[in-house]
Amino acid sequence: MRILAIETSCDETAIAIVEVKRLSKSDTFKILANNVNSQIEIHKEYGGVFPAMAKREHIKNLPLVLEKTLKDAKIKIEKIDAIAVTTGPGLEPALWTGIVFAKELSLKYNIPIVPVNHMEGHIFSIFPKKGKTFKVDTNEKIFPMLSLLVSGGHTELILVKNWHKYKKLGQTRDDASGEAFDKVARMMSLPYPGGPEISRLANEERSRVLSGSIAQAVEPSISKKFSRILLRADGKNMTSDEIILPRPMIYSKDYDFSFSGLKTAVLYLIRDLKEKNPNVLENINIKQKIAKEFEDAVVETLVHKTIKAIKQYKIKTLIVGGGVSANTYLQEQMNKEIKKLRKSDFLNTKVHFPVRALTGDNALMIAIAGYYQAKNKKFVKNINKIKAEGNLSL
Ligand code: KG4
Ligand code: ZN
């Protein structure tokens, strides 16, 4: 079966084509083409995604990306068996462009459509590795599975009891983790998207601490108390542990998250620093320290709640997906804590992150999720009824 997938939920116009061979225990996927046209350069000016602009760009890009994708795959569109399209969650004006485009193709070439939930796509994003072919293991032994989905729009913990059987354990009550990275980066005049910038600065600070240039090297610790900050003079010569940010909701009984208070704490921190020295952010060291403490706070919170859920549900497989899953510190800390579970809880949980190119939005993950929708005959019966659902849930 050949699937053509279209993804336009945010600021990437993405189209992919896969060819799938059904086997009894697993399905073998061959990537015929996988293209992502990113609008990051356009949205940089606004410090975030501007929906009307995203819509305009998708409309302009879709036919061009399709042409390139068919050319890369060396096939004619008539050879496609199903069109998979993201219908939500995401920015509705952006989602509609992909849906309208899919409908036009469907009518013109008489190809059925399967709607795909973007978050389900992120779950499937961990299967492709290096190379053009990959397998999706449908073996029961990988369940129960847990998925931590962290992106610019979402932060959710999903219990996957079996394929397509999802239960949302918790989610952010305000900002998504990626959104917090972007907003904090903006406060420090760093370009959009902020995640990779903050991460780079935080890692620089960690290497400096490790290389011994700061005597009281710090192991990140989970601070129960929120002591906003102890400031010395103009902020110069501050050590990392003098900047303490909160870990919102880390000890709450549920699996929810909150990042808006953390973001506000950074805002106040910068305001206080600037009162003492208006040019304080010209000091790269200060930026590195704020970035590190902020990243520590986000990562500790994400890891803490994930580990708690793994223990409670005796999770066999953890999947981390979404733009923030590219964060190297999150990967490192998650791996470390999961390893500890072997001794402490006799849990042999396997953790999977997508390959770097598939952490962000892409159509390959939509193609995989779409294949399973098609395999289960979840085709849209009346294409006029297909609609964008900005808040679609798993
Ligand atoms: O999944 P994605 O590409 O798009 C959405 O669906 O939102 O995620 C984008 C988000 C942005 O907020 C970006 O800052 C964040 O992922 N991000 C990172 C990193 N790389 C991207 N956040 C933290 N560390 C990173 N290395
Ligand atoms: Zn996404």
GROMACS .gro file of C-alpha atoms and ligand atoms in nm:
model
  421
    1MET     CA    1   0.000   0.000   0.000
    2ARG     CA    2   0.130   0.346  -0.089
    3ILE     CA    3   0.040   0.640   0.135
    4LEU     CA    4   0.084   1.007   0.056
    5ALA     CA    5   0.080   1.215   0.375
    6ILE     CA    6   0.020   1.585   0.417
    7GLU     CA    7   0.107   1.781   0.732
    8THR     CA    8   0.033   2.153   0.776
    9SER     CA    9  -0.066   2.184   1.144
   10CYS     CA   10   0.186   2.454   1.231
   11ASP     CA   11   0.471   2.617   1.041
   12GLU     CA   12   0.604   2.327   0.833
   13THR     CA   13   0.457   2.234   0.496
   14ALA     CA   14   0.538   1.864   0.479
   15ILE     CA   15   0.456   1.584   0.235
   16ALA     CA   16   0.584   1.226   0.238
   17ILE     CA   17   0.520   0.905   0.046
   18VAL     CA   18   0.571   0.559   0.194
   19GLU     CA   19   0.523   0.211   0.056
   20VAL     CA   20   0.417  -0.052   0.311
   21LYS     CA   21   0.443  -0.429   0.297
   22ARG     CA   22   0.221  -0.616   0.540
   23LEU     CA   23   0.379  -0.899   0.729
   24SER     CA   24   0.221  -1.105   1.004
   25LYS     CA   25   0.407  -0.959   1.305
   26SER     CA   26   0.531  -0.630   1.165
   27ASP     CA   27   0.488  -0.396   0.873
   28THR     CA   28   0.784  -0.294   0.661
   29PHE     CA   29   0.790   0.067   0.547
   30LYS     CA   30   0.992   0.204   0.260
   31ILE     CA   31   1.033   0.584   0.252
   32LEU     CA   32   0.990   0.687  -0.111
   33ALA     CA   33   1.009   1.059  -0.034
   34ASN     CA   34   0.996   1.284   0.271
   35ASN     CA   35   0.999   1.662   0.236
   36VAL     CA   36   0.960   1.940   0.489
   37ASN     CA   37   0.943   2.302   0.389
   38SER     CA   38   0.999   2.505   0.704
   39GLN     CA   39   0.865   2.857   0.747
   40ILE     CA   40   1.091   2.933   1.042
   41GLU     CA   41   1.271   3.215   0.862
   42ILE     CA   42   0.939   3.390   0.796
   43HIS     CA   43   0.805   3.356   1.151
   44LYS     CA   44   1.137   3.457   1.311
   45GLU     CA   45   1.040   3.821   1.258
   46TYR     CA   46   0.733   3.774   1.478
   47GLY     CA   47   0.911   3.569   1.745
   48GLY     CA   48   0.657   3.288   1.698
   49VAL     CA   49   0.418   3.136   1.448
   50PHE     CA   50   0.180   3.389   1.294
   51PRO     CA   51  -0.126   3.183   1.183
   52ALA     CA   52  -0.240   3.401   0.889
   53MET     CA   53   0.113   3.399   0.752
   54ALA     CA   54   0.143   3.023   0.804
   55LYS     CA   55  -0.178   2.971   0.606
   56ARG     CA   56  -0.058   3.188   0.318
   57GLU     CA   57   0.276   3.008   0.304
   58HIS     CA   58   0.117   2.660   0.315
   59ILE     CA   59  -0.112   2.748   0.023
   60LYS     CA   60   0.188   2.869  -0.174
   61ASN     CA   61   0.413   2.576  -0.079
   62LEU     CA   62   0.181   2.275  -0.099
   63PRO     CA   63   0.180   2.233  -0.481
   64LEU     CA   64   0.558   2.286  -0.494
   65VAL     CA   65   0.630   2.037  -0.216
   66LEU     CA   66   0.394   1.783  -0.378
   67GLU     CA   67   0.569   1.816  -0.712
   68LYS     CA   68   0.910   1.764  -0.551
   69THR     CA   69   0.784   1.472  -0.341
   70LEU     CA   70   0.638   1.287  -0.642
   71LYS     CA   71   0.959   1.351  -0.833
   72ASP     CA   72   1.174   1.222  -0.545
   73ALA     CA   73   0.952   0.913  -0.512
   74LYS     CA   74   0.963   0.859  -0.890
   75ILE     CA   75   0.595   0.773  -0.902
   76LYS     CA   76   0.280   0.918  -1.048
   77ILE     CA   77   0.007   1.029  -0.812
   78GLU     CA   78  -0.230   0.773  -0.969
   79LYS     CA   79  -0.023   0.501  -0.793
   80ILE     CA   80  -0.116   0.631  -0.447
   81ASP     CA   81  -0.365   0.416  -0.251
   82ALA     CA   82  -0.456   0.659   0.027
   83ILE     CA   83  -0.399   1.020   0.128
   84ALA     CA   84  -0.331   1.078   0.497
   85VAL     CA   85  -0.387   1.431   0.620
   86THR     CA   86  -0.343   1.592   0.961
   87THR     CA   87  -0.682   1.721   1.081
   88GLY     CA   88  -0.573   1.833   1.429
   89PRO     CA   89  -0.461   1.939   1.678
   90GLY     CA   90  -0.290   2.253   1.554
   91LEU     CA   91  -0.358   2.596   1.411
   92GLU     CA   92  -0.694   2.571   1.234
   93PRO     CA   93  -0.618   2.807   0.945
   94ALA     CA   94  -0.300   2.606   0.880
   95LEU     CA   95  -0.474   2.268   0.915
   96TRP     CA   96  -0.744   2.372   0.667
   97THR     CA   97  -0.488   2.432   0.391
   98GLY     CA   98  -0.370   2.070   0.410
   99ILE     CA   99  -0.726   1.940   0.427
  100VAL     CA  100  -0.845   2.143   0.127
  101PHE     CA  101  -0.539   2.031  -0.070
  102ALA     CA  102  -0.602   1.666   0.021
  103LYS     CA  103  -0.967   1.697  -0.082
  104GLU     CA  104  -0.873   1.841  -0.421
  105LEU     CA  105  -0.632   1.555  -0.486
  106SER     CA  106  -0.885   1.302  -0.363
  107LEU     CA  107  -1.154   1.428  -0.599
  108LYS     CA  108  -0.925   1.470  -0.896
  109TYR     CA  109  -0.755   1.130  -0.873
  110ASN     CA  110  -1.021   0.933  -0.688
  111ILE     CA  111  -0.799   0.846  -0.391
  112PRO     CA  112  -0.954   0.788  -0.044
  113ILE     CA  113  -0.855   1.005   0.252
  114VAL     CA  114  -0.767   0.902   0.607
  115PRO     CA  115  -0.763   1.174   0.874
  116VAL     CA  116  -0.466   1.165   1.112
  117ASN     CA  117  -0.425   1.301   1.463
  118HIS     CA  118  -0.099   1.495   1.473
  119MET     CA  119  -0.015   1.363   1.822
  120GLU     CA  120  -0.055   1.003   1.707
  121GLY     CA  121   0.191   1.095   1.432
  122HIS     CA  122   0.446   1.205   1.695
  123ILE     CA  123   0.405   0.868   1.871
  124PHE     CA  124   0.487   0.681   1.547
  125SER     CA  125   0.781   0.915   1.475
  126ILE     CA  126   1.021   0.696   1.673
  127PHE     CA  127   1.013   0.403   1.428
  128PRO     CA  128   1.215   0.532   1.131
  129LYS     CA  129   1.587   0.517   1.199
  130LYS     CA  130   1.871   0.585   0.957
  131GLY     CA  131   1.812   0.454   0.608
  132LYS     CA  132   1.515   0.424   0.377
  133THR     CA  133   1.335   0.127   0.531
  134PHE     CA  134   1.208   0.054   0.879
  135LYS     CA  135   0.972  -0.179   1.059
  136VAL     CA  136   0.689  -0.104   1.295
  137ASP     CA  137   0.670  -0.370   1.559
  138THR     CA  138   0.312  -0.458   1.636
  139ASN     CA  139   0.418  -0.706   1.900
  140GLU     CA  140   0.206  -0.698   2.216
  141LYS     CA  141   0.516  -0.714   2.437
  142ILE     CA  142   0.582  -0.342   2.403
  143PHE     CA  143   0.266  -0.249   2.598
  144PRO     CA  144   0.175  -0.078   2.820
  145MET     CA  145   0.347   0.212   2.654
  146LEU     CA  146   0.376   0.572   2.770
  147SER     CA  147   0.423   0.869   2.545
  148LEU     CA  148   0.560   1.204   2.655
  149LEU     CA  149   0.470   1.451   2.380
  150VAL     CA  150   0.652   1.781   2.409
  151SER     CA  151   0.627   2.050   2.145
  152GLY     CA  152   0.555   2.418   2.087
  153GLY     CA  153   0.183   2.353   2.122
  154HIS     CA  154   0.161   2.051   2.354
  155THR     CA  155   0.295   1.887   2.666
  156GLU     CA  156   0.110   1.564   2.739
  157LEU     CA  157   0.159   1.227   2.900
  158ILE     CA  158  -0.039   0.962   2.715
  159LEU     CA  159  -0.086   0.604   2.828
  160VAL     CA  160  -0.094   0.374   2.524
  161LYS     CA  161  -0.264   0.053   2.632
  162ASN     CA  162  -0.250  -0.084   2.280
  163TRP     CA  163  -0.228   0.068   1.934
  164HIS     CA  164  -0.499   0.334   1.903
  165LYS     CA  165  -0.604   0.285   2.267
  166TYR     CA  166  -0.502   0.605   2.435
  167LYS     CA  167  -0.564   0.758   2.774
  168LYS     CA  168  -0.442   1.107   2.849
  169LEU     CA  169  -0.285   1.099   3.196
  170GLY     CA  170  -0.202   1.467   3.210
  171GLN     CA  171  -0.119   1.778   3.015
  172THR     CA  172  -0.003   2.133   3.060
  173ARG     CA  173  -0.253   2.363   3.222
  174ASP     CA  174  -0.110   2.668   3.050
  175ASP     CA  175   0.199   2.703   2.828
  176ALA     CA  176   0.350   2.408   2.642
  177SER     CA  177   0.711   2.327   2.726
  178GLY     CA  178   0.836   2.434   2.380
  179GLU     CA  179   0.637   2.754   2.408
  180ALA     CA  180   0.810   2.829   2.740
  181PHE     CA  181   1.149   2.773   2.573
  182ASP     CA  182   1.047   3.012   2.295
  183LYS     CA  183   0.916   3.281   2.530
  184VAL     CA  184   1.217   3.269   2.762
  185ALA     CA  185   1.448   3.287   2.460
  186ARG     CA  186   1.262   3.595   2.345
  187MET     CA  187   1.312   3.759   2.687
  188MET     CA  188   1.684   3.711   2.636
  189SER     CA  189   1.668   3.845   2.277
  190LEU     CA  190   1.748   3.503   2.132
  191PRO     CA  191   1.599   3.409   1.793
  192TYR     CA  192   1.294   3.190   1.732
  193PRO     CA  193   1.267   2.893   1.779
  194GLY     CA  194   1.413   2.938   2.125
  195GLY     CA  195   1.456   2.573   2.229
  196PRO     CA  196   1.780   2.502   2.045
  197GLU     CA  197   1.926   2.842   2.150
  198ILE     CA  198   1.848   2.796   2.521
  199SER     CA  199   1.973   2.440   2.503
  200ARG     CA  200   2.303   2.550   2.349
  201LEU     CA  201   2.362   2.816   2.618
  202ALA     CA  202   2.261   2.576   2.897
  203ASN     CA  203   2.503   2.313   2.768
  204GLU     CA  204   2.781   2.572   2.752
  205GLU     CA  205   2.719   2.653   3.118
  206ARG     CA  206   2.719   2.284   3.210
  207SER     CA  207   3.050   2.224   3.034
  208ARG     CA  208   3.198   2.525   3.210
  209VAL     CA  209   3.082   2.396   3.546
  210LEU     CA  210   3.213   2.049   3.463
  211SER     CA  211   3.550   2.177   3.346
  212GLY     CA  212   3.595   2.310   3.697
  213SER     CA  213   3.595   2.681   3.623
  214ILE     CA  214   3.334   2.714   3.895
  215ALA     CA  215   3.428   2.564   4.227
  216GLN     CA  216   3.086   2.461   4.353
  217ALA     CA  217   2.987   2.253   4.052
  218VAL     CA  218   2.624   2.163   4.071
  219GLU     CA  219   2.435   1.844   4.007
  220PRO     CA  220   2.086   1.948   3.913
  221SER     CA  221   1.867   1.890   4.212
  222ILE     CA  222   1.495   1.897   4.251
  223SER     CA  223   1.433   2.200   4.468
  224LYS     CA  224   1.114   2.173   4.663
  225LYS     CA  225   1.116   2.533   4.762
  226PHE     CA  226   1.096   2.822   4.529
  227SER     CA  227   1.349   3.077   4.638
  228ARG     CA  228   1.336   3.323   4.354
  229ILE     CA  229   1.688   3.458   4.349
  230LEU     CA  230   1.974   3.581   4.557
  231LEU     CA  231   2.137   3.857   4.366
  232ARG     CA  232   2.484   3.979   4.416
  233ALA     CA  233   2.576   4.329   4.303
  234ASP     CA  234   2.519   4.365   3.928
  235GLY     CA  235   2.484   3.998   3.857
  236LYS     CA  236   2.847   3.955   3.763
  237ASN     CA  237   3.032   3.659   3.912
  238MET     CA  238   2.708   3.492   4.002
  239THR     CA  239   2.731   3.116   4.037
  240SER     CA  240   2.475   2.887   3.881
  241ASP     CA  241   2.318   2.795   4.211
  242GLU     CA  242   2.247   3.157   4.288
  243ILE     CA  243   1.975   3.151   4.025
  244ILE     CA  244   1.693   2.932   4.143
  245LEU     CA  245   1.376   2.897   3.943
  246PRO     CA  246   1.060   2.710   4.046
  247ARG     CA  247   0.963   2.361   3.930
  248PRO     CA  248   0.589   2.426   3.900
  249MET     CA  249   0.359   2.137   3.994
  250ILE     CA  250   0.647   1.893   4.022
  251TYR     CA  251   0.501   1.740   4.339
  252SER     CA  252   0.135   1.769   4.245
  253LYS     CA  253  -0.050   1.438   4.272
  254ASP     CA  254  -0.171   1.442   3.911
  255TYR     CA  255   0.019   1.419   3.583
  256ASP     CA  256  -0.041   1.778   3.479
  257PHE     CA  257   0.225   2.034   3.402
  258SER     CA  258   0.247   2.412   3.420
  259PHE     CA  259   0.514   2.627   3.262
  260SER     CA  260   0.365   2.973   3.270
  261GLY     CA  261   0.479   3.047   3.628
  262LEU     CA  262   0.829   2.938   3.541
  263LYS     CA  263   0.828   3.173   3.243
  264THR     CA  264   0.707   3.459   3.467
  265ALA     CA  265   0.980   3.379   3.720
  266VAL     CA  266   1.238   3.426   3.444
  267LEU     CA  267   1.070   3.753   3.348
  268TYR     CA  268   1.099   3.884   3.707
  269LEU     CA  269   1.452   3.756   3.735
  270ILE     CA  270   1.559   3.947   3.425
  271ARG     CA  271   1.368   4.256   3.541
  272ASP     CA  272   1.547   4.247   3.881
  273LEU     CA  273   1.884   4.193   3.716
  274LYS     CA  274   1.822   4.481   3.476
  275GLU     CA  275   1.731   4.713   3.763
  276LYS     CA  276   2.083   4.666   3.894
  277ASN     CA  277   2.249   4.667   3.556
  278PRO     CA  278   2.047   4.760   3.244
  279ASN     CA  279   2.305   4.588   3.022
  280VAL     CA  280   2.317   4.269   3.222
  281LEU     CA  281   2.205   4.054   2.928
  282GLU     CA  282   2.505   4.160   2.728
  283ASN     CA  283   2.695   3.934   2.963
  284ILE     CA  284   2.683   3.593   2.792
  285ASN     CA  285   2.758   3.422   3.125
  286ILE     CA  286   2.438   3.548   3.278
  287LYS     CA  287   2.240   3.425   2.978
  288GLN     CA  288   2.405   3.085   3.004
  289LYS     CA  289   2.319   3.061   3.374
  290ILE     CA  290   1.956   3.158   3.326
  291ALA     CA  291   1.929   2.917   3.032
  292LYS     CA  292   2.075   2.633   3.236
  293GLU     CA  293   1.853   2.686   3.539
  294PHE     CA  294   1.547   2.723   3.315
  295GLU     CA  295   1.629   2.405   3.121
  296ASP     CA  296   1.698   2.219   3.447
  297ALA     CA  297   1.356   2.326   3.575
  298VAL     CA  298   1.169   2.212   3.262
  299VAL     CA  299   1.361   1.885   3.229
  300GLU     CA  300   1.332   1.794   3.598
  301THR     CA  301   0.958   1.847   3.586
  302LEU     CA  302   0.910   1.645   3.266
  303VAL     CA  303   1.134   1.361   3.384
  304HIS     CA  304   0.986   1.349   3.735
  305LYS     CA  305   0.626   1.309   3.618
  306THR     CA  306   0.721   1.064   3.343
  307ILE     CA  307   0.909   0.841   3.585
  308LYS     CA  308   0.617   0.856   3.827
  309ALA     CA  309   0.380   0.737   3.552
  310ILE     CA  310   0.623   0.462   3.444
  311LYS     CA  311   0.625   0.329   3.800
  312GLN     CA  312   0.250   0.351   3.848
  313TYR     CA  313   0.157   0.182   3.519
  314LYS     CA  314   0.459  -0.053   3.495
  315ILE     CA  315   0.540   0.088   3.156
  316LYS     CA  316   0.742  -0.133   2.917
  317THR     CA  317   0.808   0.127   2.649
  318LEU     CA  318   0.849   0.503   2.674
  319ILE     CA  319   0.821   0.713   2.361
  320VAL     CA  320   0.923   1.078   2.371
  321GLY     CA  321   0.817   1.288   2.072
  322GLY     CA  322   0.771   1.646   1.952
  323GLY     CA  323   1.012   1.934   1.894
  324VAL     CA  324   1.138   1.944   2.254
  325SER     CA  325   1.238   1.576   2.235
  326ALA     CA  326   1.542   1.701   2.041
  327ASN     CA  327   1.668   1.847   2.369
  328THR     CA  328   1.990   1.664   2.454
  329TYR     CA  329   1.967   1.733   2.826
  330LEU     CA  330   1.613   1.590   2.838
  331GLN     CA  331   1.739   1.280   2.654
  332GLU     CA  332   2.033   1.242   2.890
  333GLN     CA  333   1.832   1.287   3.211
  334MET     CA  334   1.547   1.063   3.094
  335ASN     CA  335   1.790   0.784   3.001
  336LYS     CA  336   1.965   0.821   3.336
  337GLU     CA  337   1.647   0.803   3.543
  338ILE     CA  338   1.508   0.510   3.342
  339LYS     CA  339   1.828   0.317   3.401
  340LYS     CA  340   1.785   0.367   3.776
  341LEU     CA  341   1.441   0.203   3.759
  342ARG     CA  342   1.601  -0.132   3.681
  343LYS     CA  343   1.750  -0.150   4.029
  344SER     CA  344   1.493   0.046   4.226
  345ASP     CA  345   1.174  -0.095   4.074
  346PHE     CA  346   1.289  -0.392   3.864
  347LEU     CA  347   1.146  -0.221   3.558
  348ASN     CA  348   1.320  -0.279   3.229
  349THR     CA  349   1.154   0.010   3.048
  350LYS     CA  350   1.289   0.084   2.700
  351VAL     CA  351   1.300   0.448   2.599
  352HIS     CA  352   1.280   0.575   2.240
  353PHE     CA  353   1.344   0.921   2.098
  354PRO     CA  354   1.291   1.001   1.729
  355VAL     CA  355   1.594   1.053   1.509
  356ARG     CA  356   1.685   1.423   1.505
  357ALA     CA  357   1.511   1.499   1.173
  358LEU     CA  358   1.181   1.358   1.301
  359THR     CA  359   1.162   1.534   1.639
  360GLY     CA  360   0.985   1.829   1.479
  361ASP     CA  361   0.679   1.825   1.257
  362ASN     CA  362   0.705   1.608   0.947
  363ALA     CA  363   0.480   1.413   0.713
  364LEU     CA  364   0.660   1.080   0.749
  365MET     CA  365   0.509   1.031   1.095
  366ILE     CA  366   0.167   1.120   0.950
  367ALA     CA  367   0.218   0.862   0.677
  368ILE     CA  368   0.287   0.588   0.935
  369ALA     CA  369  -0.014   0.680   1.150
  370GLY     CA  370  -0.218   0.715   0.828
  371TYR     CA  371  -0.121   0.367   0.712
  372TYR     CA  372  -0.268   0.217   1.029
  373GLN     CA  373  -0.586   0.421   0.982
  374ALA     CA  374  -0.608   0.290   0.625
  375LYS     CA  375  -0.532  -0.066   0.738
  376ASN     CA  376  -0.826  -0.034   0.978
  377LYS     CA  377  -1.039   0.105   0.693
  378LYS     CA  378  -1.086   0.443   0.863
  379PHE     CA  379  -1.139   0.619   0.532
  380VAL     CA  380  -1.347   0.938   0.522
  381LYS     CA  381  -1.687   0.848   0.377
  382ASN     CA  382  -1.799   1.196   0.288
  383ILE     CA  383  -1.502   1.420   0.216
  384ASN     CA  384  -1.718   1.731   0.260
  385LYS     CA  385  -1.751   1.643   0.627
  386ILE     CA  386  -1.378   1.631   0.698
  387LYS     CA  387  -1.277   1.931   0.908
  388ALA     CA  388  -0.990   2.089   1.096
  389GLU     CA  389  -1.004   2.043   1.473
  390GLY     CA  390  -0.759   2.271   1.648
  391ASN     CA  391  -0.810   2.102   1.987
  392LEU     CA  392  -0.842   1.743   1.867
  393SER     CA  393  -0.746   1.507   2.146
  394LEU     CA  394  -0.604   1.155   2.138
  395KG4     O1  395   0.693   1.965   1.728
  395KG4     P1  396   0.742   2.100   1.684
  395KG4     O2  397   0.839   2.108   1.571
  395KG4     O3  398   0.621   2.191   1.644
  395KG4     C1  399   0.503   2.199   1.715
  395KG4     O4  400   0.413   2.116   1.690
  395KG4     O5  401   0.499   2.286   1.805
  395KG4     O6  402   0.804   2.172   1.813
  395KG4     C2  403   0.860   2.300   1.807
  395KG4     C3  404   0.908   2.338   1.946
  395KG4     C4  405   0.953   2.483   1.957
  395KG4     O7  406   0.890   2.542   2.068
  395KG4     C5  407   1.102   2.471   1.978
  395KG4     O8  408   1.158   2.576   2.053
  395KG4     C6  409   1.113   2.339   2.049
  395KG4     O9  410   1.018   2.257   1.986
  395KG4     N1  411   1.248   2.281   2.037
  395KG4     C7  412   1.329   2.259   2.144
  395KG4     C8  413   1.450   2.208   2.091
  395KG4     N2  414   1.438   2.200   1.955
  395KG4     C9  415   1.313   2.245   1.924
  395KG4     N3  416   1.309   2.279   2.274
  395KG4    C10  417   1.411   2.248   2.357
  395KG4     N4  418   1.530   2.201   2.315
  395KG4    C11  419   1.555   2.178   2.185
  395KG4     N5  420   1.673   2.131   2.144
  396ZN      ZN  421   0.410   1.864   1.645
   0.00000   0.00000   0.00000
